[in-house]
Short mmCIF file of C-alpha atoms in Angstrom, two decimals:
data_model
loop_
_atom_site.label_atom_id
_atom_site.label_comp_id
_atom_site.label_asym_id
_atom_site.label_seq_id
_atom_site.Cartn_x
_atom_site.Cartn_y
_atom_site.Cartn_z
CA ASP W 1 8.20 -44.87 -78.21
CA ALA W 2 5.24 -45.55 -80.45
CA GLY W 3 5.74 -47.17 -83.82
CA ILE W 4 8.36 -49.58 -85.02
CA THR W 5 11.94 -49.48 -83.83
CA GLN W 6 15.08 -51.39 -84.67
CA SER W 7 18.25 -51.92 -82.72
CA PRO W 8 21.08 -51.51 -83.12
CA ARG W 9 21.04 -48.93 -85.90
CA TYR W 10 24.62 -49.74 -86.85
CA LYS W 11 26.60 -52.92 -86.27
CA ILE W 12 30.03 -54.09 -87.31
CA THR W 13 30.90 -57.71 -86.76
CA GLU W 14 33.31 -60.33 -87.99
CA THR W 15 32.80 -63.35 -90.20
CA GLY W 16 31.56 -66.34 -88.24
CA ARG W 17 30.08 -64.42 -85.33
CA GLN W 18 26.45 -64.61 -84.32
CA VAL W 19 24.49 -61.38 -84.61
CA THR W 20 20.93 -60.61 -83.57
CA LEU W 21 18.99 -57.66 -84.93
CA MET W 22 15.99 -56.55 -82.92
CA CYS W 23 12.65 -55.24 -84.08
CA HIS W 24 9.89 -53.95 -81.83
CA GLN W 25 6.48 -52.55 -82.72
CA THR W 26 3.87 -50.97 -80.47
CA TRP W 27 0.82 -51.29 -82.73
CA SER W 28 0.06 -54.94 -81.90
CA HIS W 29 0.27 -55.68 -85.60
CA SER W 30 -0.11 -59.35 -86.46
CA TYR W 31 2.34 -59.43 -89.32
CA MET W 32 6.03 -58.63 -89.13
CA PHE W 33 8.68 -58.80 -91.83
CA TRP W 34 12.42 -58.70 -92.31
CA TYR W 35 13.92 -57.35 -95.52
CA ARG W 36 17.43 -56.72 -96.68
CA GLN W 37 18.28 -53.85 -98.99
CA ASP W 38 21.18 -54.14 -101.39
CA LEU W 39 22.20 -51.96 -104.29
CA GLY W 40 20.65 -53.20 -107.49
CA HIS W 41 18.26 -55.55 -105.70
CA GLY W 42 15.86 -53.25 -103.94
CA LEU W 43 14.28 -54.86 -100.90
CA ARG W 44 14.14 -58.62 -100.63
CA LEU W 45 12.05 -60.47 -98.08
CA ILE W 46 14.03 -62.68 -95.69
CA TYR W 47 11.35 -63.97 -93.31
CA TYR W 48 7.92 -62.97 -92.18
CA SER W 49 5.58 -63.83 -89.37
CA ALA W 50 1.79 -63.86 -89.39
CA ALA W 51 1.47 -64.05 -85.60
CA ALA W 52 3.39 -65.11 -82.52
CA ASP W 53 5.01 -68.51 -83.06
CA ILE W 54 4.17 -68.48 -86.79
CA THR W 55 7.01 -67.72 -89.18
CA ASP W 56 7.73 -68.44 -92.83
CA LYS W 57 10.52 -68.04 -95.32
CA GLY W 58 10.73 -65.26 -97.82
CA GLU W 59 12.88 -64.90 -100.91
CA VAL W 60 16.33 -65.03 -99.27
CA PRO W 61 16.14 -66.96 -95.96
CA ASP W 62 19.45 -68.86 -96.06
CA GLY W 63 21.79 -68.00 -93.21
CA TYR W 64 19.09 -66.35 -91.10
CA VAL W 65 16.93 -67.50 -88.21
CA VAL W 66 13.86 -65.79 -86.76
CA SER W 67 11.62 -66.29 -83.79
CA ARG W 68 8.50 -64.62 -82.51
CA SER W 69 7.56 -65.48 -78.97
CA LYS W 70 5.77 -62.16 -78.43
CA THR W 71 3.58 -60.24 -80.87
CA GLU W 72 5.61 -57.04 -80.53
CA ASN W 73 9.09 -58.48 -81.12
CA PHE W 74 10.62 -60.14 -84.15
CA PRO W 75 14.37 -60.69 -83.81
CA LEU W 76 16.52 -61.73 -86.76
CA THR W 77 19.64 -63.80 -86.05
CA LEU W 78 22.59 -64.40 -88.30
CA GLU W 79 23.98 -67.58 -86.77
CA SER W 80 27.37 -67.34 -88.48
CA ALA W 81 27.73 -64.04 -90.27
CA THR W 82 29.26 -63.91 -93.74
CA ARG W 83 30.49 -60.95 -95.77
CA SER W 84 27.60 -61.43 -98.20
CA GLN W 85 25.26 -60.54 -95.34
CA THR W 86 26.61 -57.02 -95.23
CA SER W 87 23.47 -55.04 -95.94
CA VAL W 88 20.85 -52.71 -94.58
CA TYR W 89 18.10 -54.62 -92.79
CA PHE W 90 14.58 -53.31 -92.48
CA CYS W 91 11.83 -54.58 -90.27
CA ALA W 92 8.20 -53.88 -91.14
CA SER W 93 4.80 -54.64 -89.70
CA ARG W 94 1.18 -54.55 -90.76
CA GLY W 95 -2.17 -55.32 -89.26
CA THR W 96 -4.54 -58.01 -90.44
CA SER W 97 -7.02 -55.58 -91.99
CA GLY W 98 -4.86 -54.20 -94.74
CA SER W 99 -1.74 -54.72 -96.72
CA VAL W 100 0.10 -51.52 -95.87
CA GLN W 101 3.45 -52.30 -94.31
CA TYR W 102 5.10 -49.79 -92.02
CA PHE W 103 8.86 -49.81 -91.91
CA GLY W 104 11.41 -49.30 -89.20
CA PRO W 105 14.45 -47.03 -89.64
CA GLY W 106 16.78 -49.88 -90.59
CA THR W 107 19.99 -51.46 -89.27
CA ARG W 108 23.18 -51.09 -91.24
CA LEU W 109 25.21 -54.27 -90.75
CA THR W 110 28.81 -54.65 -91.86
CA VAL W 111 30.48 -58.05 -91.73
CA LEU W 112 34.26 -57.88 -91.94
CA ALA T 1 5.38 -65.18 -109.84
CA GLN T 2 4.88 -61.52 -109.16
CA SER T 3 7.54 -59.02 -110.18
CA VAL T 4 8.12 -55.30 -110.40
CA THR T 5 10.30 -53.39 -112.85
CA GLN T 6 11.45 -49.85 -112.34
CA PRO T 7 13.32 -49.17 -115.57
CA ASP T 8 14.94 -45.91 -114.47
CA ILE T 9 17.76 -46.34 -111.97
CA HIS T 10 18.42 -42.62 -111.64
CA ILE T 11 16.46 -39.56 -112.73
CA THR T 12 17.52 -35.92 -112.50
CA VAL T 13 14.86 -33.21 -112.56
CA SER T 14 14.99 -29.46 -112.16
CA GLU T 15 13.20 -27.98 -109.19
CA GLY T 16 9.70 -26.96 -110.25
CA ALA T 17 9.60 -29.36 -113.18
CA SER T 18 7.16 -32.22 -113.47
CA LEU T 19 8.09 -35.78 -112.59
CA GLU T 20 7.05 -39.22 -113.70
CA LEU T 21 8.59 -42.39 -112.30
CA ARG T 22 7.79 -45.58 -114.10
CA CYS T 23 6.69 -48.87 -112.60
CA ASN T 24 5.65 -52.00 -114.43
CA TYR T 25 4.39 -55.06 -112.63
CA SER T 26 3.68 -58.64 -113.46
CA TYR T 27 0.87 -60.43 -111.70
CA GLY T 28 -1.99 -62.57 -112.93
CA ALA T 29 -4.86 -61.04 -110.98
CA THR T 30 -5.69 -57.67 -109.51
CA PRO T 31 -2.73 -56.58 -107.42
CA TYR T 32 -2.18 -54.32 -104.47
CA LEU T 33 0.23 -51.60 -105.64
CA PHE T 34 2.31 -49.26 -103.55
CA TRP T 35 4.82 -46.47 -103.85
CA TYR T 36 7.25 -45.89 -101.01
CA VAL T 37 9.86 -43.17 -100.60
CA GLN T 38 13.15 -43.52 -98.79
CA SER T 39 15.11 -40.45 -97.79
CA PRO T 40 18.86 -40.91 -97.19
CA GLY T 41 19.51 -42.92 -94.05
CA GLN T 42 15.83 -43.39 -93.37
CA GLY T 43 13.27 -46.14 -93.53
CA LEU T 44 10.56 -46.40 -96.15
CA GLN T 45 7.52 -44.18 -95.99
CA LEU T 46 4.29 -44.98 -97.80
CA LEU T 47 3.40 -42.40 -100.47
CA LEU T 48 0.25 -44.00 -101.81
CA LYS T 49 -1.47 -47.28 -102.49
CA TYR T 50 -3.93 -48.78 -104.92
CA PHE T 51 -6.26 -51.59 -103.91
CA SER T 52 -9.29 -51.11 -106.15
CA GLY T 53 -11.68 -48.46 -107.48
CA ASP T 54 -10.54 -45.19 -109.00
CA THR T 55 -7.40 -45.81 -111.01
CA LEU T 56 -5.95 -42.39 -110.19
CA VAL T 57 -4.69 -42.43 -106.64
CA GLN T 58 -3.69 -39.42 -104.60
CA GLY T 59 -0.96 -39.67 -102.02
CA ILE T 60 0.99 -37.56 -99.62
CA LYS T 61 3.36 -34.73 -100.53
CA GLY T 62 1.44 -33.93 -103.73
CA PHE T 63 2.15 -37.25 -105.44
CA GLU T 64 -0.32 -39.22 -107.50
CA ALA T 65 -0.19 -42.50 -109.41
CA GLU T 66 -2.30 -44.01 -112.12
CA PHE T 67 -3.07 -47.72 -112.38
CA LYS T 68 -3.28 -48.87 -115.99
CA ARG T 69 -4.24 -52.52 -116.16
CA SER T 70 -3.79 -52.74 -119.94
CA GLN T 71 -0.18 -51.59 -119.62
CA SER T 72 0.53 -53.30 -116.27
CA SER T 73 1.81 -49.99 -115.04
CA PHE T 74 1.53 -47.86 -111.93
CA ASN T 75 3.52 -44.70 -112.68
CA LEU T 76 4.12 -42.07 -110.04
CA ARG T 77 3.71 -38.39 -110.91
CA LYS T 78 4.14 -35.00 -109.39
CA PRO T 79 3.40 -31.76 -111.25
CA SER T 80 6.14 -29.69 -109.62
CA VAL T 81 9.01 -31.17 -107.65
CA HIS T 82 10.67 -29.60 -104.64
CA TRP T 83 14.27 -30.03 -103.52
CA SER T 84 12.97 -32.06 -100.57
CA ASP T 85 11.65 -34.71 -102.99
CA ALA T 86 15.19 -35.92 -103.61
CA ALA T 87 15.12 -39.52 -102.41
CA GLU T 88 14.82 -43.10 -103.59
CA TYR T 89 11.41 -44.30 -104.72
CA PHE T 90 10.23 -47.87 -104.64
CA CYS T 91 7.27 -49.44 -106.32
CA ALA T 92 5.85 -52.63 -104.78
CA VAL T 93 3.20 -55.17 -105.69
CA GLY T 94 1.34 -57.69 -103.58
CA PRO T 95 -1.54 -60.00 -104.38
CA LEU T 96 -4.88 -59.38 -102.75
CA GLY T 97 -4.96 -60.91 -99.31
CA ASN T 98 -1.32 -61.96 -99.41
CA GLU T 99 1.35 -60.42 -97.24
CA LYS T 100 4.29 -60.98 -99.56
CA LEU T 101 5.21 -57.71 -101.21
CA THR T 102 7.67 -57.66 -104.08
CA PHE T 103 9.66 -54.47 -104.46
CA GLY T 104 11.27 -52.96 -107.50
CA THR T 105 14.94 -52.04 -107.45
CA GLY T 106 14.17 -48.39 -106.91
CA THR T 107 14.64 -45.09 -108.75
CA ARG T 108 16.93 -42.49 -107.27
CA LEU T 109 15.66 -38.96 -107.82
CA THR T 110 18.04 -36.02 -107.87
CA ILE T 111 16.73 -32.47 -107.91
CA ILE T 112 18.83 -29.68 -109.41
CA PRO T 113 18.25 -25.99 -108.79
#
């Protein structure tokens, strides 16, 4: 499918487990982003990537790991999930020519 | 540091009435400004953006926004709302040439018949 997709859409896990959220885009956009959305906080940037093999921290990076070996994929890993990481996670991408970010449908993650 | 304030957490409007959602930003230079809409269970969709030029920006779904540098505001307006406009609206700011967007906390819009 064209556009930006996220998988899974819903995930329930337990404290201490490793979880990986996937993001895939078909536009060959250079930039990709991970946000978390929490009530009262809006969207906060976790990590972003300017190109394959280039990543940088956002506002709330602790407890998360990212990688970007291919332009189209940008997985987000919670190495040891905590209850405070219960949230809705959004992936976004944008090209180099403009600042408009296009968002995926989100992943709702619950950590028990 | 850049920041965005959306002072209204929740707004209720009658169908057919006009709407204005407030957004105030803090940034030292000319910013990129955006309004996104999020329907329940969905991702964010871009409504409109301001980069430069005309301070009144037209977007999709009949929305418009006005950039007022003197007031550091970028308020979203619609002359007549429809029940399908019920959603959460986010204002965002990003510096020119920088990829880091900062989002406001959002305004939830409820439409009553």
